[in-house]
CSV table of C-alpha atoms in Angstrom, one decimal:
chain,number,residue,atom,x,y,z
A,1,UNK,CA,86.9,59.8,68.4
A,2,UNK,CA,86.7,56.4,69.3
A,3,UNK,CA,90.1,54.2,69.4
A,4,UNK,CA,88.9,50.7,69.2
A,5,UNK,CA,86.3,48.9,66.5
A,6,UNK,CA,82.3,49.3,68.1
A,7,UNK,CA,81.2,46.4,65.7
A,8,UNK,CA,78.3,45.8,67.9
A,9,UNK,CA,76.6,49.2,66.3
A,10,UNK,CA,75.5,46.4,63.4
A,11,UNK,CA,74.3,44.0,65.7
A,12,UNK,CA,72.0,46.1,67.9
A,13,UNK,CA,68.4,44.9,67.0
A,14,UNK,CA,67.1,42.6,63.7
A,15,UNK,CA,66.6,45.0,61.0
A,16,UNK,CA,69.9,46.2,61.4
A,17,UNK,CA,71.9,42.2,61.6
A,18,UNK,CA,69.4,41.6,58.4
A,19,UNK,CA,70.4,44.9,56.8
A,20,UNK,CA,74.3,43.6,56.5
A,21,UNK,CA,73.8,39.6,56.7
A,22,UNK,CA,76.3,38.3,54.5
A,23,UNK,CA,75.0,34.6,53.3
A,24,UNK,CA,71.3,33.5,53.0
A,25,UNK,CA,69.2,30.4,52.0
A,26,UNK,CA,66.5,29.9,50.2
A,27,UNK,CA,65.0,27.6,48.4
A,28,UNK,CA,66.6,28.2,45.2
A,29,UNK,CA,69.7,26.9,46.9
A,30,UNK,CA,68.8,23.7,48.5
A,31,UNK,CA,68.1,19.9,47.0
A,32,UNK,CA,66.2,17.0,48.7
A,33,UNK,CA,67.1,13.7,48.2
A,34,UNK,CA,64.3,11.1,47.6
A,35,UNK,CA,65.1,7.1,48.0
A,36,UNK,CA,62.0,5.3,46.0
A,37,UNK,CA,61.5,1.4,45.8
A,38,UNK,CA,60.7,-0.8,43.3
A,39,UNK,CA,57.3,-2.1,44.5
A,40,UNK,CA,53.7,-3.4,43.5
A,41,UNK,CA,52.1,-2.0,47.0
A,42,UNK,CA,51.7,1.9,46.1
A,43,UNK,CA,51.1,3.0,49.6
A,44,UNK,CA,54.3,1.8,50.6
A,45,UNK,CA,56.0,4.2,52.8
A,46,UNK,CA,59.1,2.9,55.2
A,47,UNK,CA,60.3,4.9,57.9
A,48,UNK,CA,64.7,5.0,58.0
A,49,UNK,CA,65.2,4.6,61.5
A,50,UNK,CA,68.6,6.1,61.3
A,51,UNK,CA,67.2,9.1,59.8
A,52,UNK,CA,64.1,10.1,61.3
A,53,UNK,CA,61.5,11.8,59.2
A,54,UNK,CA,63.2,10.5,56.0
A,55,UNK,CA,61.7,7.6,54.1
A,56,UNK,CA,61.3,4.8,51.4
A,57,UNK,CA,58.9,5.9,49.2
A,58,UNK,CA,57.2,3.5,46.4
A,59,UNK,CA,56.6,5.9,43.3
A,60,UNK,CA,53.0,6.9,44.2
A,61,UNK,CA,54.4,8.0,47.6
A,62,UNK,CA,57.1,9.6,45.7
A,63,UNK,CA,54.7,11.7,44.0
A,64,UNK,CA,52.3,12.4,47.3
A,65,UNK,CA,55.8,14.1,48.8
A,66,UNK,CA,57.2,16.1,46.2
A,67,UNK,CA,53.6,17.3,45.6
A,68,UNK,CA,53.5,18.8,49.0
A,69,UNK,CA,57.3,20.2,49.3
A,70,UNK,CA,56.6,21.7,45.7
A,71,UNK,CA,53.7,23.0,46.9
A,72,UNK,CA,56.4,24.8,50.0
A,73,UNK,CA,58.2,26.4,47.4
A,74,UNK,CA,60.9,23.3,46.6
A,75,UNK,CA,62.2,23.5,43.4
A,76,UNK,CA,65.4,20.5,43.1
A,77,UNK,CA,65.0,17.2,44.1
A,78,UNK,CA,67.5,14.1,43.5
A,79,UNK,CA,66.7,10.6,43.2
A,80,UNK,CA,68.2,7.4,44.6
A,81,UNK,CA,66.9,4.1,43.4
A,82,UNK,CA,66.4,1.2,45.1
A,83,UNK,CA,65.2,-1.8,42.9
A,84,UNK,CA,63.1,-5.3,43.2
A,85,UNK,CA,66.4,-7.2,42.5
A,86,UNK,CA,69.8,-7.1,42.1
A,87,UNK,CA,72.6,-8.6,40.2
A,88,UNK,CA,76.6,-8.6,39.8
A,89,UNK,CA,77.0,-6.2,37.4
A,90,UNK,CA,73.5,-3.5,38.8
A,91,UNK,CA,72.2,-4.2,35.3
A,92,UNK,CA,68.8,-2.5,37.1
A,93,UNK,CA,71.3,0.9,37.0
A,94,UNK,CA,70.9,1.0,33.3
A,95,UNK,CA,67.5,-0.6,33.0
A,96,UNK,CA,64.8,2.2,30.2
A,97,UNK,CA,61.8,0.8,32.9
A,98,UNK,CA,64.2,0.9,36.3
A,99,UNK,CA,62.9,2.6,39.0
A,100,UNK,CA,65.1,5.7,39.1
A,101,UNK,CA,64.1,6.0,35.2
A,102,UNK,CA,60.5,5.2,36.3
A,103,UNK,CA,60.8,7.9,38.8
A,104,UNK,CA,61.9,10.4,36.8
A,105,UNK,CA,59.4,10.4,33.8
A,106,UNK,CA,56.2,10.3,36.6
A,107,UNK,CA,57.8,13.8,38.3
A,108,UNK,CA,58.7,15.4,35.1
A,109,UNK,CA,55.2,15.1,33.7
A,110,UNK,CA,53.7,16.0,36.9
A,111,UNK,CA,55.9,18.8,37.7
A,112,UNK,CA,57.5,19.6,34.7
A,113,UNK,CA,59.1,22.8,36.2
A,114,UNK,CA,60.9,20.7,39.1
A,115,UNK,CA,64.6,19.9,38.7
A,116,UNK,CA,65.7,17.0,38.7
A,117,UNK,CA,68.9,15.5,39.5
A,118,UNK,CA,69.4,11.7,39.6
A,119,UNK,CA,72.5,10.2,41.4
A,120,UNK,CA,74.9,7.8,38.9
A,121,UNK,CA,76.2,5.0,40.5
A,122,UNK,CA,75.7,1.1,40.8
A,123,UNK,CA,76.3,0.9,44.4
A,124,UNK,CA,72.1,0.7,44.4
A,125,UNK,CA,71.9,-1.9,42.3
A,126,UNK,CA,74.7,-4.4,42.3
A,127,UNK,CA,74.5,-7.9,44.9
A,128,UNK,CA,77.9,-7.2,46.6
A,129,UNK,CA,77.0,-3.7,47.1
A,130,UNK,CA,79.9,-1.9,45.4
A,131,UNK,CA,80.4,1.2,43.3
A,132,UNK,CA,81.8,-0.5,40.0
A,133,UNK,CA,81.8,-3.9,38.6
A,134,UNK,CA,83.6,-6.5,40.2
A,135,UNK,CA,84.8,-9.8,38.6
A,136,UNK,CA,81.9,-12.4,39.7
A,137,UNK,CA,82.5,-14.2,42.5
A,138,UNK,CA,84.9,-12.3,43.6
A,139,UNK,CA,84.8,-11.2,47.5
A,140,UNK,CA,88.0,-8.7,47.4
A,141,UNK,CA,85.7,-6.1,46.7
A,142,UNK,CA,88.0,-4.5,44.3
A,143,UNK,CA,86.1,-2.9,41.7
A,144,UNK,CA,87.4,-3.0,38.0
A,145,UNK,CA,87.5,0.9,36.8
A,146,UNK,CA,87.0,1.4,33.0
A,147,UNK,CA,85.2,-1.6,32.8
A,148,UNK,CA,82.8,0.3,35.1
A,149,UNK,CA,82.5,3.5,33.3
A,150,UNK,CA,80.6,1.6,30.1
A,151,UNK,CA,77.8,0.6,32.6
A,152,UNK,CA,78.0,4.4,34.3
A,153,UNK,CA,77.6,5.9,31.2
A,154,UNK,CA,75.0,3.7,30.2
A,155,UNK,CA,72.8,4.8,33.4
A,156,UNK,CA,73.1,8.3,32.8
A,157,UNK,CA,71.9,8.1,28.9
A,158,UNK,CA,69.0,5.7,30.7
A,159,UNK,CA,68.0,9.3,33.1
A,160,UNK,CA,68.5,11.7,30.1
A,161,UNK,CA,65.9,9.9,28.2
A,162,UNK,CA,64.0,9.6,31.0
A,163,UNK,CA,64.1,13.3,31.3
A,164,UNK,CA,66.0,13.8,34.0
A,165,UNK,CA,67.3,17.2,34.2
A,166,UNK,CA,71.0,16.9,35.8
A,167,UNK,CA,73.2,13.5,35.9
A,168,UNK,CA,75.2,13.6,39.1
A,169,UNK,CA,78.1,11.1,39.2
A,170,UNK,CA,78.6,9.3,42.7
A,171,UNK,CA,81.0,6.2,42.3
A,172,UNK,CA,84.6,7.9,42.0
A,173,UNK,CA,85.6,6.1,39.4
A,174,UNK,CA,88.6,7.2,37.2
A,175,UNK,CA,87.5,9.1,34.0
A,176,UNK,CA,83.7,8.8,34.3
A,177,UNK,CA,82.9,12.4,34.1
A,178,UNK,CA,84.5,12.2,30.3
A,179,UNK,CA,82.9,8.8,29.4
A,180,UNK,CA,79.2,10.4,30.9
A,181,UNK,CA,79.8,13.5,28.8
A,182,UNK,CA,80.9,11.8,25.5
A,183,UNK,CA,78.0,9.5,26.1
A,184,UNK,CA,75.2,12.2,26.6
A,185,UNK,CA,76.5,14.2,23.7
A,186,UNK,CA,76.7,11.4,21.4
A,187,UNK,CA,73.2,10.4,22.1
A,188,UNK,CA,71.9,13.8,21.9
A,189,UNK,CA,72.1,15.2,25.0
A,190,UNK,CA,74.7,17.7,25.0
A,191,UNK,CA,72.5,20.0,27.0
A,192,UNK,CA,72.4,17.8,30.0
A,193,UNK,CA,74.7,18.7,32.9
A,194,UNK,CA,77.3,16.7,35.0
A,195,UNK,CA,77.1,17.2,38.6
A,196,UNK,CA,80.1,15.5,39.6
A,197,UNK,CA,80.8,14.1,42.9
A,198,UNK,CA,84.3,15.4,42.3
A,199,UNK,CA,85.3,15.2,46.1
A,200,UNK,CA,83.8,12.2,48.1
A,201,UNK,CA,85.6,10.9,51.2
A,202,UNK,CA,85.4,7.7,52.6
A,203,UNK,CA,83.4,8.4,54.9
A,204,UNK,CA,81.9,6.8,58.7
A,205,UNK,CA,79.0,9.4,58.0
A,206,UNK,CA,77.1,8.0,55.4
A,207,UNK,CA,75.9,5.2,57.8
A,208,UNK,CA,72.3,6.0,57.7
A,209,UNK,CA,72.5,6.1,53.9
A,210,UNK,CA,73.2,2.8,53.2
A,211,UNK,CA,70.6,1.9,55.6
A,212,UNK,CA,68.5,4.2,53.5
A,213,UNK,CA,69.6,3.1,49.9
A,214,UNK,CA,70.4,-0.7,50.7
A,215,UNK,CA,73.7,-0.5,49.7
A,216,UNK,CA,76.0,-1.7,52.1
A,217,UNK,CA,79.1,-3.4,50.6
A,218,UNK,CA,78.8,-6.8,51.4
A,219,UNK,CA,82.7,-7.1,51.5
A,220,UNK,CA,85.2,-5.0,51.6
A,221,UNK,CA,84.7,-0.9,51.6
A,222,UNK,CA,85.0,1.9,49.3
A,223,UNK,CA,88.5,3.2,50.6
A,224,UNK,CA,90.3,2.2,47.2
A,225,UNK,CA,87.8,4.5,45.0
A,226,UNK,CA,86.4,6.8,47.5
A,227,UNK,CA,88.9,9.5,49.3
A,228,UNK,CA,90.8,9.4,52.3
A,229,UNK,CA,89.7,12.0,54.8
A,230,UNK,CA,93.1,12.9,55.7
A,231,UNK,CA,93.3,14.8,52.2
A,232,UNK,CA,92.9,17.9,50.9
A,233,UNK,CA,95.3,18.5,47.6
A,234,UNK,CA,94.2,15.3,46.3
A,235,UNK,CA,90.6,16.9,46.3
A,236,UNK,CA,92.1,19.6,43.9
A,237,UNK,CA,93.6,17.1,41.7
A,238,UNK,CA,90.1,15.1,41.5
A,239,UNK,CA,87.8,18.7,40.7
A,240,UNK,CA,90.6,19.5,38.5
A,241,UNK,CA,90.2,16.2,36.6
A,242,UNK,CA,86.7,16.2,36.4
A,243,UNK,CA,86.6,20.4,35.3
A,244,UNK,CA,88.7,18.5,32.5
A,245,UNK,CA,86.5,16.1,31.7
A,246,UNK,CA,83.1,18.4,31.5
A,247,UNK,CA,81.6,19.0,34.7
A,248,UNK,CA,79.7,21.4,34.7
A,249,UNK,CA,79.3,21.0,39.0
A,250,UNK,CA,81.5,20.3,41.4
A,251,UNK,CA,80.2,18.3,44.7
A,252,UNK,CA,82.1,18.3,48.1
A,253,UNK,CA,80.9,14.9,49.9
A,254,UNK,CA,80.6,15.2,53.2
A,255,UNK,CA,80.0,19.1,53.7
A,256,UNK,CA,80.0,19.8,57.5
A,257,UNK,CA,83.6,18.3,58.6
A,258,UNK,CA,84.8,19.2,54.5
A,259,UNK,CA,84.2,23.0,54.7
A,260,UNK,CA,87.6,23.8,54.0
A,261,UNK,CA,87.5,21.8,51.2
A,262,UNK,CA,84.3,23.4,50.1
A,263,UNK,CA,86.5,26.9,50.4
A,264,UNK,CA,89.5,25.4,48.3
A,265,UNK,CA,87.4,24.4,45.9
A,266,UNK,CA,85.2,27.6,45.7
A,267,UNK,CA,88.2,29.5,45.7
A,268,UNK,CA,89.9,27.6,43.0
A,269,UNK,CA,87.2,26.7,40.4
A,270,UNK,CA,84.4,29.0,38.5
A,271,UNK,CA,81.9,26.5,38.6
A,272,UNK,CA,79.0,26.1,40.7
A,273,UNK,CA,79.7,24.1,44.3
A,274,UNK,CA,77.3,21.6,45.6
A,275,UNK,CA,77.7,20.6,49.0
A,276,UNK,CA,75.9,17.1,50.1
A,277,UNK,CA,75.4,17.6,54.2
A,278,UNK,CA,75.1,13.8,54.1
A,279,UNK,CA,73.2,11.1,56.0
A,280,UNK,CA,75.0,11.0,59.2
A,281,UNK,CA,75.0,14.8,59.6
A,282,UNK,CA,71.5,14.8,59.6
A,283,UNK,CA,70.9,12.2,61.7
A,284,UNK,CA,73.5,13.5,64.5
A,285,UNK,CA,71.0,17.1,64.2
A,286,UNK,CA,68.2,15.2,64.4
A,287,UNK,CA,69.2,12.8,67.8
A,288,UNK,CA,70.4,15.7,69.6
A,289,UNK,CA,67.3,17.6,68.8
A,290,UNK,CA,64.9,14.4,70.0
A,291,UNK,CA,66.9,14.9,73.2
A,292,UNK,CA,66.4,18.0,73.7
A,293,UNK,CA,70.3,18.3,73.8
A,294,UNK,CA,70.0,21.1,71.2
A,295,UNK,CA,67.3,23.3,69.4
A,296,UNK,CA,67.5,21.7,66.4
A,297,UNK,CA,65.8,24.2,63.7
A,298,UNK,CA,68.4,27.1,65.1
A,299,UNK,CA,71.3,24.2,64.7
A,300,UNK,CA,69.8,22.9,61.3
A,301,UNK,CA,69.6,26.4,59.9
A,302,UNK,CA,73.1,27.8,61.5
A,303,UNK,CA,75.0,24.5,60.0
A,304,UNK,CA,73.2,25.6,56.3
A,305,UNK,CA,74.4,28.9,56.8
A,306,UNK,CA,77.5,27.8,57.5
A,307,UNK,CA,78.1,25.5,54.1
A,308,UNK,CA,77.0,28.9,52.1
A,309,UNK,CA,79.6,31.0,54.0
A,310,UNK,CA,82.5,28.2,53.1
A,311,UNK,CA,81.4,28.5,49.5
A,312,UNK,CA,78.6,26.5,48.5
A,313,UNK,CA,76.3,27.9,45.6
A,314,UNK,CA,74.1,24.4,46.6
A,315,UNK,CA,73.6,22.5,49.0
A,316,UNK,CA,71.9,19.2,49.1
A,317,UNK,CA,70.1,18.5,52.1
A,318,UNK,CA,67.7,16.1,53.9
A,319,UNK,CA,66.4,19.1,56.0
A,320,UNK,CA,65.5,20.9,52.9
A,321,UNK,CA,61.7,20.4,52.6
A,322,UNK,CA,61.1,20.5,57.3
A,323,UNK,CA,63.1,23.8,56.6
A,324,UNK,CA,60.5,25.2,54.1
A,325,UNK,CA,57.6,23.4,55.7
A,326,UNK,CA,58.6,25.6,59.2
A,327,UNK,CA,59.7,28.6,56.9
A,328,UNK,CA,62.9,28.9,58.2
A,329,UNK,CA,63.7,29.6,54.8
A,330,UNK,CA,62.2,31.5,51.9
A,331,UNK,CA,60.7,29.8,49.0
């Protein structure tokens, strides 16, 4: 009788390391986020440079794209705006005709089986580039909470009656999850989820996205609403509040460096966890792999796998659609 553990007996050729993987991915668990402008040229198409591969997409674009990764087998997508013009208060946020709004109706009628989620928040939309509303004219950038959540709420009833199919929460306000669900349900759309951003760091890796989205803060930074990386009970208290409040999903934001968090949170809540592998992740997978410093599919598909083994049930993703398009994951 043996005396020591011959784990390799499970490893020995593929059938058998398939037989007993633990964790997959497919596309039923991934989302691809989409940035579409506000524009009269329909062929526009603008290359992120921080992000290669990724793009601004005017709405005809939009539709060329989601045609083809459908097409692969995607099934969720969700939509950041980026509009003509911007104001103090991101009135375009809230706007029936905006572009998210816009956005929305042309997908749902043209694929009326695709998901979609559509991100909350006037970071997109406002002239100083913030989260929440600031007093005009003011250059602090601190951003005036429930006066915020009005305009918040506002722009999620805006996507339900767009048809979107998930609202998902970005700013970090205080109390928006309650004001978004009261909203929706008293304007008849009680059977629209919240996907809350319920833990979302301050973080140096969403460079590329506000390259991406247009939405640097022009003064300032999000450290007073956004969370300090240094913490991980104060992530419990925020996904408690918003469980409170009626989310019905719980996003980690940043995934890679935040798995634990993505375990504490799994661990400690019934509902479904999202994890957002965010801007900057991508784009450090993607630089490596230009030069040749890593195989980048086996890195791309071993830091997925990783976010599902920490917990995730989701995973929002700017690899999602080059993953299905090289079928390193089954539609």
């Amino acid at each position: 009788m043996s005396d020591f553990f011959r784990g390799r007996r499970l490893r020995r050729n593929a059938p058998m390391r398939e037989l007993v993987r633990e964790h997959d991915i497919s596309a039923r668990h991934l989302v691809m986020p989409y940035f579409v402008v506000e524009t009269d040229d329909a062929g526009f198409r603008k290359p992120i440079t921080s992000m290669p591969g990724i793009f601004q997409l005017s709405l005809a674009e939009l539709e060329k794209d989601v045609a083809e990764a459908v097409a692969l087998g995607m099934r969720s997508v969700i939509l950041f705006g980026i509009p003509a013009a911007k104001d103090y208060k991101g009135s375009e946020a809230y706007n029936h005709d905006g572009i998210v709004q816009k956005a929305i109706r042309r997908l749902k009628e043209r694929f009326p089986d695709l998901l979609v989620i559509t991100d909350v928040c006037l970071c997109e939309y406002t002239s100083h580039g913030h989260c929440g509303l600031l007093r005009q004219g003011d250059t602090t950038g601190e951003v005036h909470n429930d006066p915020t959540l009005t305009l918040l709420a506002k722009a999620a009833v805006s996507h339900a009656e767009a048809g979107a199919d998930i609202v998902a929460p970005s700013d970090m306000m205080d109390g928006r999850v309650l004001a978004i669900r009261e909203a929706l349900d008293a304007n008849g759309f009680s059977h629209i989820p919240v996907m809350s951003y319920a833990v979302k760091y301050a973080s140096a890796f969403y460079g590329p996205f506000r390259e991406a989205a247009e939405s640097t803060p022009q003064h300032g930074d999000r450290k007073t609403y956004q969370m300090d990386p240094a913490n991980s009970r104060e992530a419990m208290r925020e996904a408690a509040a918003d469980v409170a409040e009626g989310a019905d999903f719980l996003i980690v934001k940043p995934a890679g460096p935040y798995m634990d968090i993505i375990r504490m949170v799994r661990d400690s809540f019934d509902l479904p966890v999202a994890a957002y592998q965010v801007s900057g992740e991508y784009s450090m997978i993607k630089a490596a792999a230009i030069n040749d410093w890593i195989d980048g599919d086996k890195v791309a598909m071993e830091s997925l796998t990783g976010l599902r083994r920490a917990g995730a049930d989701i995973i929002i993703s700017y690899l999602t659609v080059e993953m299905l398009r090289k079928k390193l994951v089954s539609a």
